[in-house]
Coordinates of C-alpha atoms in Angstrom, one line a residue:
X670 CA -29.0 17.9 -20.1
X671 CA -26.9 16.9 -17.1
X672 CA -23.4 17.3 -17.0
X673 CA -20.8 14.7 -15.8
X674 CA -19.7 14.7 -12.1
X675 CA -16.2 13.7 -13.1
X676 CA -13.5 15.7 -14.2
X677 CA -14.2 16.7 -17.8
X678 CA -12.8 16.6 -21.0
X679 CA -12.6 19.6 -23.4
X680 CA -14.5 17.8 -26.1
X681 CA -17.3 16.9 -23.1
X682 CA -17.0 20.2 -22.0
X683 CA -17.9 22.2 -25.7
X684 CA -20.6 19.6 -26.5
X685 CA -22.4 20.7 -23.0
X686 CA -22.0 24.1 -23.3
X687 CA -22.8 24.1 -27.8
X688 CA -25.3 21.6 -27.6
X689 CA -28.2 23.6 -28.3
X690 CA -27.0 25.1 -31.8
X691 CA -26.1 28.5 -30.2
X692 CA -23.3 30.7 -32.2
X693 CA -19.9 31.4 -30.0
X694 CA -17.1 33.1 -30.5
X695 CA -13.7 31.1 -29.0
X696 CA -13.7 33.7 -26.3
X697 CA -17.4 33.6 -25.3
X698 CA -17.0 29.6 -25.9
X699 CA -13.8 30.1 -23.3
X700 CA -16.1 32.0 -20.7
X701 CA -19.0 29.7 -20.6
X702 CA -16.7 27.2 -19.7
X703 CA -15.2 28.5 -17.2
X704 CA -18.3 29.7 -15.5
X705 CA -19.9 25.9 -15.9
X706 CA -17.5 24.0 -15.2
X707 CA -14.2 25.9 -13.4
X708 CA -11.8 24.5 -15.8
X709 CA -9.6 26.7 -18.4
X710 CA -8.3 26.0 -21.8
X711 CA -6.7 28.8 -24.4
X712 CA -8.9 29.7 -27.2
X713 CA -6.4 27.7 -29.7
X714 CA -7.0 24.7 -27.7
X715 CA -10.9 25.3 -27.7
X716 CA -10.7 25.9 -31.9
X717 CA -9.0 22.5 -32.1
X718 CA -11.3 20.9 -30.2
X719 CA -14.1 22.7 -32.3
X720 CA -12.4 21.2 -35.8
X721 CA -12.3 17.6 -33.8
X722 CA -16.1 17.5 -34.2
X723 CA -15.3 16.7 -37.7
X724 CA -13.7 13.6 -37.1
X725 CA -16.0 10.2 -37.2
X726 CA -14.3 9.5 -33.4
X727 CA -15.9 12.3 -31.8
X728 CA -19.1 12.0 -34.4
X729 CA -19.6 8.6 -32.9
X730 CA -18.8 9.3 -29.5
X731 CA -21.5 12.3 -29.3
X732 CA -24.1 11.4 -31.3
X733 CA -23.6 13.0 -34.5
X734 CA -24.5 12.5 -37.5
X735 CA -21.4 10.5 -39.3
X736 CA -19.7 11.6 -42.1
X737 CA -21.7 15.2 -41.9
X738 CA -19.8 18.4 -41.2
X739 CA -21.2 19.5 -37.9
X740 CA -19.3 22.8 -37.5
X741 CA -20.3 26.3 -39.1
X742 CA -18.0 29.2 -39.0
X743 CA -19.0 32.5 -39.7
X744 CA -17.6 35.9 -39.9
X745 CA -18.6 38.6 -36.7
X746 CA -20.5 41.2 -37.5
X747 CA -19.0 44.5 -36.7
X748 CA -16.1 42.8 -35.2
X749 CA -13.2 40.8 -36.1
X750 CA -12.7 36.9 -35.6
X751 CA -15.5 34.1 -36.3
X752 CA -18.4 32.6 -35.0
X753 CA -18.9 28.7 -34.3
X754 CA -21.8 26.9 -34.1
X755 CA -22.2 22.8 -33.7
X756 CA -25.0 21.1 -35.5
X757 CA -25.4 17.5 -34.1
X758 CA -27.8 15.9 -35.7
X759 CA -30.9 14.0 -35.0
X760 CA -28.7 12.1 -32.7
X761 CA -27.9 14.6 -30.1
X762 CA -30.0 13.1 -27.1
X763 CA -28.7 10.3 -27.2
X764 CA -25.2 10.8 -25.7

């Protein structure tokens, strides 16, 4: 997948880094996008960026498949806090 040349958005920026189904905690999601792309936001920011994915604006803008719920959370093992995971559908090559 190739990432945009411009300055990028946080929504851009957690699609390209969650695109391939992979489970993240807000701070591992935080890291990865810092050491892709150079550019910080808080973990609180990142979470509600995560919950956008449920709205049909960012469905449609990326791909997904509308009116599914493309966000899994799930507790840590042997740790406290969550895991997140983006499913985006058959669509996801498309963006």
């Amino acid at each position: 997948m190739t990432y945009p040349s411009q300055k990028i958005t946080m929504h851009e920026a957690i699609f390209f880094v969650m695109h391939e189904g992979k489970w993240f905690t807000t701070w591992d999601l935080q890291e990865e996008v810092i050491r892709k792309f150079n550019v910080m936001w808080q973990e609180t920011s990142l979470s509600a960026g995560l919950r956008d994915f449920r709205k049909i604006k960012y469905q449609e803008k990326f791909g997904i498949d509308l009116g599914s719920d493309p966000l899994e959370k799930r507790k840590r093992k042997n740790g406290k806090g969550y895991e997140y995971k983006l499913n985006f559908g058959s669509n996801v090559d498309e963006f």
